[in-house]
Coordinates of C-alpha atoms in Angstrom, one line a residue:
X14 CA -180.0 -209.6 -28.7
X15 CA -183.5 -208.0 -28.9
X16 CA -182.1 -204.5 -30.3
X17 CA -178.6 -204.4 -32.9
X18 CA -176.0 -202.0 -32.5
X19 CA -177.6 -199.6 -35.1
X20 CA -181.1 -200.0 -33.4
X21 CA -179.5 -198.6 -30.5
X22 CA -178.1 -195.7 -32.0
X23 CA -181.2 -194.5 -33.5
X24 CA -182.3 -193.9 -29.8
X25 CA -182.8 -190.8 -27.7
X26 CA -180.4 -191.1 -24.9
X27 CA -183.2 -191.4 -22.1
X28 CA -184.1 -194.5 -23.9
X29 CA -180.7 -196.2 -24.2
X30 CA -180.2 -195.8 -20.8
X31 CA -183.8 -197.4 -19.9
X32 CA -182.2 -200.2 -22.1
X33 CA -179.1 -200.6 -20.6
X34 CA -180.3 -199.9 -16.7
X35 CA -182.6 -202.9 -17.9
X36 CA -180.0 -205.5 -19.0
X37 CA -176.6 -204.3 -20.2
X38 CA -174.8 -207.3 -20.4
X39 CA -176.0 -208.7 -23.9
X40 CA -175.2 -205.3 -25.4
X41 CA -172.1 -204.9 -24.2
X42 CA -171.0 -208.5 -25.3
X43 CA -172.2 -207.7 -28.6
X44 CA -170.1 -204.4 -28.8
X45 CA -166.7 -206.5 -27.9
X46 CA -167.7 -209.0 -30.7
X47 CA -167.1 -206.6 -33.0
X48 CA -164.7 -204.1 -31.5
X49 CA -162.2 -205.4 -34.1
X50 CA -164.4 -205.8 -37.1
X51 CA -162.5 -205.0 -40.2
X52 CA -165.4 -203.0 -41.7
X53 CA -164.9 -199.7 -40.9
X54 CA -168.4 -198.7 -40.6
X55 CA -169.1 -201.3 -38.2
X56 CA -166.1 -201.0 -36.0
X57 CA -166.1 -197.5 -36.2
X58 CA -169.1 -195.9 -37.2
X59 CA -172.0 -197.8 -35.4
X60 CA -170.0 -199.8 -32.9
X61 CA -166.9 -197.3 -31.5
X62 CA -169.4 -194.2 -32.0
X63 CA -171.9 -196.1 -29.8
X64 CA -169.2 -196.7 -27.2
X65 CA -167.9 -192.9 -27.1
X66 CA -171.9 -192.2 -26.4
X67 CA -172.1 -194.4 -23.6
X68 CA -169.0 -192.6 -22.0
X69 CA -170.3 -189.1 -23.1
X70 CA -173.5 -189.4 -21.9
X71 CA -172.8 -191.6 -18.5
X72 CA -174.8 -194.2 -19.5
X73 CA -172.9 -197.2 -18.2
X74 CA -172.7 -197.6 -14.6
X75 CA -169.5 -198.4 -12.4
X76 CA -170.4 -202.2 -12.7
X77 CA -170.6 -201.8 -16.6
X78 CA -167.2 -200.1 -16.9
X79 CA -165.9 -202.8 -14.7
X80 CA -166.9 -205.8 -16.8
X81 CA -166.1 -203.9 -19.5
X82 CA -161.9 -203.9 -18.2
X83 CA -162.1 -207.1 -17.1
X84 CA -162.8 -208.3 -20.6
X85 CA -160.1 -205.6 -22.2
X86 CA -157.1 -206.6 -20.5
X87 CA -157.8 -210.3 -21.4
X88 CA -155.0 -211.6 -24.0
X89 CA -157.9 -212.0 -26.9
X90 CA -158.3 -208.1 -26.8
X91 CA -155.0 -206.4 -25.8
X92 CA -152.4 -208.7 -26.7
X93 CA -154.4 -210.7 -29.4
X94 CA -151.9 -212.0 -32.0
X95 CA -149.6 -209.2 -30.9
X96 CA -146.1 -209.8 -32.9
X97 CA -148.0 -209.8 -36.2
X98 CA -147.7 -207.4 -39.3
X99 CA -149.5 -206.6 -41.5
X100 CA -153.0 -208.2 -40.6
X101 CA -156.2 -207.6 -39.4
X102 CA -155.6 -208.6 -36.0
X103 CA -154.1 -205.2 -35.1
X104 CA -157.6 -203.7 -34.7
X105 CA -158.5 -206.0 -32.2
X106 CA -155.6 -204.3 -29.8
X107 CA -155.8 -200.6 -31.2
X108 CA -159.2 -200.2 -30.8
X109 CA -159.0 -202.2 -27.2
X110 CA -156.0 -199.3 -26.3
X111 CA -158.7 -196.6 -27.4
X112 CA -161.4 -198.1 -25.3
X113 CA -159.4 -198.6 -22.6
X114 CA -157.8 -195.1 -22.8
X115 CA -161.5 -193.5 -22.4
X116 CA -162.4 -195.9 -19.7
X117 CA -159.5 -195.0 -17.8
X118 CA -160.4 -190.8 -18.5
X119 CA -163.5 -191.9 -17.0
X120 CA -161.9 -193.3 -13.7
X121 CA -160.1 -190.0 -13.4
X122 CA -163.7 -188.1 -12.1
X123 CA -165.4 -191.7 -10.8
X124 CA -162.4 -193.9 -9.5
X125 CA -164.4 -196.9 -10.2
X126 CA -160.9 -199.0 -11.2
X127 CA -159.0 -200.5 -7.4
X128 CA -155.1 -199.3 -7.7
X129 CA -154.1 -203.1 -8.5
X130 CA -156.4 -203.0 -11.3
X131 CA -155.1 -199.1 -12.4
X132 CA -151.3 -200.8 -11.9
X133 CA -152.2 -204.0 -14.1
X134 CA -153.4 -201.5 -17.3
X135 CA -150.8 -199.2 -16.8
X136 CA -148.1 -202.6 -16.8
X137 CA -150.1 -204.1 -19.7
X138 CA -149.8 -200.7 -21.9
X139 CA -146.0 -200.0 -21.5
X140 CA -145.5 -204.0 -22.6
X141 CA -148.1 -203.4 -25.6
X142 CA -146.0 -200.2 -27.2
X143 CA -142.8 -202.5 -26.7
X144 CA -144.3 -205.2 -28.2
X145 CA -146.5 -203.8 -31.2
X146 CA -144.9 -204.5 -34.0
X147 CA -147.8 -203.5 -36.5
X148 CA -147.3 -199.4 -37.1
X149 CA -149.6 -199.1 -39.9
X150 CA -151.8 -195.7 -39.6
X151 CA -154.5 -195.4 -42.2
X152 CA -155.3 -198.6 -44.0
X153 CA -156.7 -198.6 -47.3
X154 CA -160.4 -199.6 -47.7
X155 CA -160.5 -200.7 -43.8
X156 CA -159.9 -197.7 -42.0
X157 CA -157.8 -196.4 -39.4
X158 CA -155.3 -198.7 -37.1
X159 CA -153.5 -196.7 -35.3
X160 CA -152.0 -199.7 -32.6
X161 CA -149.0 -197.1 -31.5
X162 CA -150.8 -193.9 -31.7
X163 CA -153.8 -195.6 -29.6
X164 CA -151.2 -197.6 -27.7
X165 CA -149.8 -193.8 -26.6
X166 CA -152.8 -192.3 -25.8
X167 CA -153.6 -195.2 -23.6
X168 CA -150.1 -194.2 -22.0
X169 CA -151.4 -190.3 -21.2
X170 CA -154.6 -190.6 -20.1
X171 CA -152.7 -193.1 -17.3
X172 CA -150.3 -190.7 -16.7
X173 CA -153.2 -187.9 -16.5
X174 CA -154.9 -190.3 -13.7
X175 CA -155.0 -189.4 -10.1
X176 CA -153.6 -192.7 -9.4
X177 CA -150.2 -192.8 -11.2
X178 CA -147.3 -192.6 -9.4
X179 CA -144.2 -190.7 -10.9
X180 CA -142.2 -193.7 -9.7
X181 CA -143.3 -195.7 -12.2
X182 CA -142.2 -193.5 -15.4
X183 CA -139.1 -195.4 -16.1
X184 CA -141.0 -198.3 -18.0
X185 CA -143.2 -195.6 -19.9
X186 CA -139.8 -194.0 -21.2
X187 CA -138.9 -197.3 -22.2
X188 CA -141.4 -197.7 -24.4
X189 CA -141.1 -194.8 -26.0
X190 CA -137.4 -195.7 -26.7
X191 CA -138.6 -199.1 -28.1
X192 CA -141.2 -197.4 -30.4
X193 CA -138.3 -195.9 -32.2
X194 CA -136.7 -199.4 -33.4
X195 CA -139.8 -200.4 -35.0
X196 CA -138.3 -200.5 -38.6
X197 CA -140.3 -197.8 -39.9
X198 CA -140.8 -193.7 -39.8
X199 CA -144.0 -192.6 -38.2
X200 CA -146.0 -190.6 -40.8
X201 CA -149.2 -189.6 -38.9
X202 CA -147.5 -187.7 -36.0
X203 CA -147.2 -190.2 -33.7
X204 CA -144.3 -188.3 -32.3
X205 CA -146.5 -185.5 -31.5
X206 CA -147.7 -188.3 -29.0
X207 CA -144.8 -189.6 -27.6
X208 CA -144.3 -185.7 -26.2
X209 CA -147.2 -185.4 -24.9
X210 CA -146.2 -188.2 -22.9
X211 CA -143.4 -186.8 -21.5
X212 CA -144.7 -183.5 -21.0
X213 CA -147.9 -185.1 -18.9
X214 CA -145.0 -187.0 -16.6
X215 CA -143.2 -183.3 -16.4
X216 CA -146.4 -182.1 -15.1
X217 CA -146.3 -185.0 -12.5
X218 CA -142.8 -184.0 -11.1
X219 CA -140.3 -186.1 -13.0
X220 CA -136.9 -185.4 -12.3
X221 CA -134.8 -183.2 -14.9
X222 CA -131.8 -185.6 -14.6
X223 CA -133.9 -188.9 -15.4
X224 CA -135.3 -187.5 -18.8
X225 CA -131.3 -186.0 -19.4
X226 CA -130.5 -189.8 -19.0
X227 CA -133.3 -191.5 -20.8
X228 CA -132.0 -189.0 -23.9
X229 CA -128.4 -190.2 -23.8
X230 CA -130.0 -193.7 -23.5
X231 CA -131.6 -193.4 -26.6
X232 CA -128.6 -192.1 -28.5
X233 CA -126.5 -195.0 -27.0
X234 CA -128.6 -197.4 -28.3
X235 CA -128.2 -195.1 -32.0
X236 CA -124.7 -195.3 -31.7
X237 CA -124.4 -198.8 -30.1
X238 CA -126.1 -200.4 -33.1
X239 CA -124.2 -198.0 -35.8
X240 CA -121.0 -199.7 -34.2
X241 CA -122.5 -203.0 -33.9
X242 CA -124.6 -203.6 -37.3
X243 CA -123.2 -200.5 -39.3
X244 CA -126.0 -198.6 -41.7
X245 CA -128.4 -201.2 -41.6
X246 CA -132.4 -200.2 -42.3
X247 CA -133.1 -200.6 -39.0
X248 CA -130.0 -198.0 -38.0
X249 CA -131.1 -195.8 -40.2
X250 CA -134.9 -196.0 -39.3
X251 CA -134.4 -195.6 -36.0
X252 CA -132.4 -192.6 -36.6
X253 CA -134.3 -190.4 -38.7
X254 CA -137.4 -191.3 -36.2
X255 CA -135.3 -190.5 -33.2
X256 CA -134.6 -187.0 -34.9
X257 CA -137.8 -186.2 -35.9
X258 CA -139.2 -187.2 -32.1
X259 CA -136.6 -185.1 -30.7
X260 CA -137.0 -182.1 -33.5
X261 CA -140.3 -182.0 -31.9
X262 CA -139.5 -182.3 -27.9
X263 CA -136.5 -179.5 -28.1
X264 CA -139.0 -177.3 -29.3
X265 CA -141.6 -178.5 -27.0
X266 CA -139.7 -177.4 -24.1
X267 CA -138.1 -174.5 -25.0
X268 CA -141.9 -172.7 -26.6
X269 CA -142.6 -173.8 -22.6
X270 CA -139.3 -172.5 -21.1
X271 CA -139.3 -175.5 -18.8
X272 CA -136.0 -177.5 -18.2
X273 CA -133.4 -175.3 -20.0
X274 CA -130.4 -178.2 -19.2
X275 CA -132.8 -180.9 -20.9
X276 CA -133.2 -178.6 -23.6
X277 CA -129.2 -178.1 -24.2
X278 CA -129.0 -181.4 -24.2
X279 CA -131.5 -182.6 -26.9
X280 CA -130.4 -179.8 -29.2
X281 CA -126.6 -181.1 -28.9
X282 CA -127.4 -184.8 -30.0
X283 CA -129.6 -183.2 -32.4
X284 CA -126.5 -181.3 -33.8
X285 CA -124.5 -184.1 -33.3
X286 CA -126.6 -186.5 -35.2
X287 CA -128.2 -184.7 -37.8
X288 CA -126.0 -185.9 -40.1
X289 CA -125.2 -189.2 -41.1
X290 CA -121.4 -189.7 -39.7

């Protein structure tokens, strides 16, 4: 490639977008080289940062964001090595979900994405937060992770689409449940994101009585696996996160005095399950 990532960045926008109107494709190939780089200045700094630009400043046309998806939702970005813990490979598919999360804002005002295409990312996202097994945030000397957090944010800007239907919330709440039987307690308020979640598909007309069933599910599956395996790690685990994710939705609905039934129904498994029985 005639001009490196850094190169690039060092230009005025008028001429990146003489550069890219010229030929984007070996830039753009060069950028998903390194979208999982382990060095956070290059993954981050000089190659995510040059990304965000593009988007900011419009500088990739409808054909460039296309290629761009095509390449994303291929099993070496999303899905690469997904299952593993505790190595590199989880920036690969956290900083695909981020990518794709600000493509997929940018479909919102230029519907440049077909509904089949929308429907395969949305499918492919609710599978990747059931699957992602890697919750690491912050990771010494590399940088930030952040598969679930980026895996949920993916999951909003969908929601926040024109093109999602409501009627296909029920695998999004599923993946929230999963997230809470990962064997760990979030610690960089990824919680915070699973609500927003929820609230975005309140905003799109989800019923009252599914979300009161999805929150009996998810204590089921608490007290189906307290009978079952007793106070195991994973039990326990799952139990503090699922109070400190529903801490944080009770009082989510009730500062927004929406859904007062939902609301007497989260504070009484709170109460319920606050302590350990």
């Amino acid at each position: 490639m005639k001009y490196q990532i850094p190169d690039i960045l060092a230009m005025s926008n008028a001429e990146r977008k003489l550069l890219i109107e010229e030929d984007a494709s070996p830039i753009l190939q060069e950028m998903l080289i390194h979208i999982g780089h382990t060095d956070e200045t290059i993954r981050d700094h000089q190659n995510l940062r040059l990304f965000l630009e593009f988007i900011q400043y419009d500088l990739l046309s409808l054909s460039d964001k296309q290629y761009l998806v095509s390449q994303l939702t291929q099993t070496s970005y999303f899905y690469f090595n997904i299952g593993e813990k505790d190595t590199d490979s989880i920036f690969q598919r956290a900083l695909t979900a981020l990518w794709l999360t600000y493509l997929i804002r940018s479909d919102a005002g230029q519907a440049f994405l077909t509904k089949n295409q929308f429907d395969e990312i949305l499918g492919l996202s609710t599978r990747y937060l059931s699957k992602e097994k890697d919750t690491r945030g912050y990771i010494e000397g590399k940088g930030w992770a952040y598969g679930i957090a980026n895996g949920a944010d993916l999951e909003l800007a969908l929601i926040q689409n024109p093109k999602f239907d409501i009627h296909d919330a029920a695998p999004i709440l599923q993946s929230i449940r999963d997230c809470f039987w990962k064997g760990t307690v979030y610690v960089d308020d990824e919680e915070e994101r699973f609500v927003e979640i929820i609230e975005a598909l309140i905003r799109k007309g989800i019923d009252e009585k599914l979300l009161i069933e999805w929150v009996e599910q998810v204590f089921d599956s608490l007290e189906y696996s307290k009978q079952s395996s007793g106070y195991s790690p994973l039990f326990l685990k799952a139990r503090t996160q699922t109070l400190h994710f529903m801490k944080t939705f009770y009082f989510a609905l009730k500062f927004r005095q929406i859904m007062p039934e939902l609301q007497g129904v989260v504070s009484h498994f709170i109460g319920q399950w606050m302590k350990i029985r």
